[in-house]
Amino acid sequence: MDYEQLELHELRKKLDNKEVSSVELTKYFLTRVKESNPELNAFITITEEEALKQATDADQYMAEGASGSTNPLLCGIPFAAKDLFLTRGIRTTAASKILDNYIPAYDATVIQKLKEQKAVLIGKTNMDQFAHGSSGETSYYGSTKNPWDVTRMPGGSSSGSASAVASGMTPWALATETGGSIRQPASLTGVSGWKPTYGRVSRYGVAAMASSLDSMGAMAKSVKDLAIIAEVISGLDPKDSTTGNIAVPKYSQNINTDIKGMRIGVPKEYFIDGMEEGVKSRVMEAIEVLREQGASIVEVSLPNTKYGSLVYAIVCPSEVSSNLARYDGIRYGHSTQEGNDLFEVYSKSRAEGFGNEAKRRIMTGTYVLSAGYYDAYYKKAQQVRRLIINEFAEIFKQVDVLVAPASPNVALPLGKSAEDPLFGYIADQLNIPGSLAGTPGLSIPCGFAPAGEESDTKQLPVGLQIIGPQWGEQKVFNVGSAFQEVTNWHKNLAKF
């Protein structure tokens, strides 16, 4: 049985009907990890021993249950977690040298929720160091490869999660997004990725990048899979004051693929100069599919979109500078062996432990927040951010959701990001405005386009982005599921 081809509801049914055990399923995916990871480098840590214990526990729980229908949604199903999520007793590195030896004493809230479901963690996935990057190449543990073409980047920062799902090493994976780190790699690797409303999922126990932007989401084969995951990991958390006290709908049960009469906005500013023609063509074809399903397609304008990356380039490094101040070589993580006094321990530990991208963002953020520059840069950026938020709020009075490309290009060759220190801000420019506004979004596969010139025979995945109003997950799940009900792009598994 090719279990990597199955969606979560199909795996759930097989477990409930005792057609397969959690231990068998876990061993199956661990074997795939062992076979594929040496080339793709999608995992930093493989948790085989812990996974088999969790799977045994899940099997025992299901055997003792009154009936299969009572089993939790994700009980016994393997998953992977981006290496930002703290896992008690399991190394959590944020793909950095400075946390290379860090073993947390507690679980992130999301991990705890999954443990309560008796889901099975098979490993921690690679990523851009501290989530700083959009290529998957800034990790201390080496670059992650795109399984559709191992000479190309999978996108980032959730590179390992994307590569692992796209190659069938795991049914689904936890990921995070600050400015595009779920939707962009999901687009480049041909998987379905969900970025939640800011505050929909707890940030507690997840290594912080930019606290006013960080969102915890997931990648999986389909939107229906993502709806199941969202149902489990969303909700108010007393340990995270930014989570919203808003009831979590039964997303997966409430999916309605009848989108007749829905108003779907197409923002003209998202079809930018320099966008690859193949990407634009696939997205326009996807929009026509939605029109054929009865949706009303409306061209809209979001003029402040052009300021998104500029605002992000100030707000994000500022919060990075603040959040990374805690890594001082004293309490945990890498500590230099060459410090002669406290200042040298601090400075040398950080110099040795942080990569170039982290250092660049720390310096930028520290400068922006310094006396004499705070009002001119950070405060002004936050004011423009409010304009972007208001603009989204107004547009969602006119339309139900927005659709656009998730990335202006297909996966680029490895090494391309090193040519431009602003690569991430450019690569994520179609995702950043929504992140600044705290809106939920999806990237779902909508076809393939040439890798470079139109004459190229190599075809790579293209992602359709769906953006909803704050707390509007159900709307984006409905539209995404409607598209996937009449297309098969999400059923393609990378073969490398």
PDB file of C-alpha atoms in Angstrom, residues 6-9 73-74 80 114 161-162 165 171-177 182-183 186-187 190-196 200-201 216-234 248-253 255 440-445 464 466 473-474 476-481 484 490:
ATOM      1  CA  LEU A   6      -3.439   8.993   1.004  1.00  0.00           C
ATOM      2  CA  GLU A   7      -5.002  12.059   2.593  1.00  0.00           C
ATOM      3  CA  LEU A   8      -5.527  12.297   6.346  1.00  0.00           C
ATOM      4  CA  HIS A   9      -9.174  11.263   6.298  1.00  0.00           C
ATOM      5  CA  LEU A  73      -8.769  13.115  14.340  1.00  0.00           C
ATOM      6  CA  LEU A  74      -4.988  12.682  14.196  1.00  0.00           C
ATOM      7  CA  ALA A  80       6.829  16.168  11.317  1.00  0.00           C
ATOM      8  CA  LEU A 114      -0.961  16.861  19.175  1.00  0.00           C
ATOM      9  CA  SER A 161       8.374  20.688   6.086  1.00  0.00           C
ATOM     10  CA  ALA A 162       7.571  21.465   2.449  1.00  0.00           C
ATOM     11  CA  VAL A 165       5.429  16.513   2.529  1.00  0.00           C
ATOM     12  CA  PRO A 171       1.596  12.825   5.650  1.00  0.00           C
ATOM     13  CA  TRP A 172       1.752  16.363   7.011  1.00  0.00           C
ATOM     14  CA  ALA A 173       4.034  18.763   8.846  1.00  0.00           C
ATOM     15  CA  LEU A 174       3.865  21.723  11.189  1.00  0.00           C
ATOM     16  CA  ALA A 175       5.267  24.933   9.747  1.00  0.00           C
ATOM     17  CA  THR A 176       5.425  28.621  10.629  1.00  0.00           C
ATOM     18  CA  GLU A 177       5.019  31.821   8.674  1.00  0.00           C
ATOM     19  CA  ILE A 182       4.389  28.599   4.551  1.00  0.00           C
ATOM     20  CA  ARG A 183       2.738  29.797   1.363  1.00  0.00           C
ATOM     21  CA  ALA A 186       4.176  25.265  -0.420  1.00  0.00           C
ATOM     22  CA  SER A 187       3.897  26.887  -3.839  1.00  0.00           C
ATOM     23  CA  GLY A 190       3.442  21.644  -4.930  1.00  0.00           C
ATOM     24  CA  VAL A 191       1.826  21.032  -1.542  1.00  0.00           C
ATOM     25  CA  SER A 192      -1.107  22.646   0.250  1.00  0.00           C
ATOM     26  CA  GLY A 193      -0.074  25.127   2.939  1.00  0.00           C
ATOM     27  CA  TRP A 194      -2.161  27.005   5.522  1.00  0.00           C
ATOM     28  CA  LYS A 195      -1.130  30.231   7.220  1.00  0.00           C
ATOM     29  CA  PRO A 196      -3.701  30.999   9.958  1.00  0.00           C
ATOM     30  CA  ARG A 200      -5.690  31.632  15.737  1.00  0.00           C
ATOM     31  CA  VAL A 201      -2.909  29.219  16.836  1.00  0.00           C
ATOM     32  CA  MET A 216       1.810  28.608  13.327  1.00  0.00           C
ATOM     33  CA  GLY A 217       0.317  26.566  10.497  1.00  0.00           C
ATOM     34  CA  ALA A 218       0.805  23.405   8.491  1.00  0.00           C
ATOM     35  CA  MET A 219       1.480  21.739   5.156  1.00  0.00           C
ATOM     36  CA  ALA A 220      -0.302  18.670   3.834  1.00  0.00           C
ATOM     37  CA  LYS A 221      -1.568  17.023   0.652  1.00  0.00           C
ATOM     38  CA  SER A 222      -4.931  18.768   0.524  1.00  0.00           C
ATOM     39  CA  VAL A 223      -7.020  21.604   1.908  1.00  0.00           C
ATOM     40  CA  LYS A 224      -9.293  19.075   3.605  1.00  0.00           C
ATOM     41  CA  ASP A 225      -6.207  17.786   5.430  1.00  0.00           C
ATOM     42  CA  LEU A 226      -5.384  21.320   6.523  1.00  0.00           C
ATOM     43  CA  ALA A 227      -8.925  21.823   7.813  1.00  0.00           C
ATOM     44  CA  ILE A 228      -8.537  18.751  10.030  1.00  0.00           C
ATOM     45  CA  ILE A 229      -5.205  20.004  11.362  1.00  0.00           C
ATOM     46  CA  ALA A 230      -6.587  23.508  11.951  1.00  0.00           C
ATOM     47  CA  GLU A 231      -9.427  22.048  14.000  1.00  0.00           C
ATOM     48  CA  VAL A 232      -6.900  20.393  16.296  1.00  0.00           C
ATOM     49  CA  ILE A 233      -4.220  23.045  16.788  1.00  0.00           C
ATOM     50  CA  SER A 234      -6.304  26.244  16.849  1.00  0.00           C
ATOM     51  CA  VAL A 248     -12.854  27.126  16.798  1.00  0.00           C
ATOM     52  CA  PRO A 249     -15.316  25.866  14.157  1.00  0.00           C
ATOM     53  CA  LYS A 250     -15.417  22.238  13.043  1.00  0.00           C
ATOM     54  CA  TYR A 251     -13.579  23.271   9.912  1.00  0.00           C
ATOM     55  CA  SER A 252     -13.391  19.828   8.317  1.00  0.00           C
ATOM     56  CA  GLN A 253     -17.063  19.048   8.940  1.00  0.00           C
ATOM     57  CA  ILE A 255     -16.411  22.493   4.410  1.00  0.00           C
ATOM     58  CA  PRO A 440      -5.449  33.708   6.919  1.00  0.00           C
ATOM     59  CA  GLY A 441      -4.184  32.290   3.645  1.00  0.00           C
ATOM     60  CA  LEU A 442      -3.594  29.171   1.627  1.00  0.00           C
ATOM     61  CA  SER A 443      -1.258  28.162  -1.128  1.00  0.00           C
ATOM     62  CA  ILE A 444      -2.568  25.237  -3.166  1.00  0.00           C
ATOM     63  CA  PRO A 445      -1.122  23.575  -6.268  1.00  0.00           C
ATOM     64  CA  LEU A 464      -2.584  29.595  -6.117  1.00  0.00           C
ATOM     65  CA  ILE A 466      -6.267  32.284  -1.362  1.00  0.00           C
ATOM     66  CA  GLU A 473     -10.409  30.251   7.705  1.00  0.00           C
ATOM     67  CA  GLN A 474     -13.641  28.521   6.776  1.00  0.00           C
ATOM     68  CA  VAL A 476     -10.520  29.926   2.400  1.00  0.00           C
ATOM     69  CA  PHE A 477     -10.915  26.227   3.173  1.00  0.00           C
ATOM     70  CA  ASN A 478     -14.200  26.183   1.252  1.00  0.00           C
ATOM     71  CA  VAL A 479     -12.725  27.845  -1.836  1.00  0.00           C
ATOM     72  CA  GLY A 480      -9.555  25.747  -1.732  1.00  0.00           C
ATOM     73  CA  SER A 481     -11.521  22.532  -1.353  1.00  0.00           C
ATOM     74  CA  GLN A 484      -9.309  20.652  -5.407  1.00  0.00           C
ATOM     75  CA  HIS A 490      -2.655  18.335  -5.295  1.00  0.00           C
TER      76      HIS A 490
END
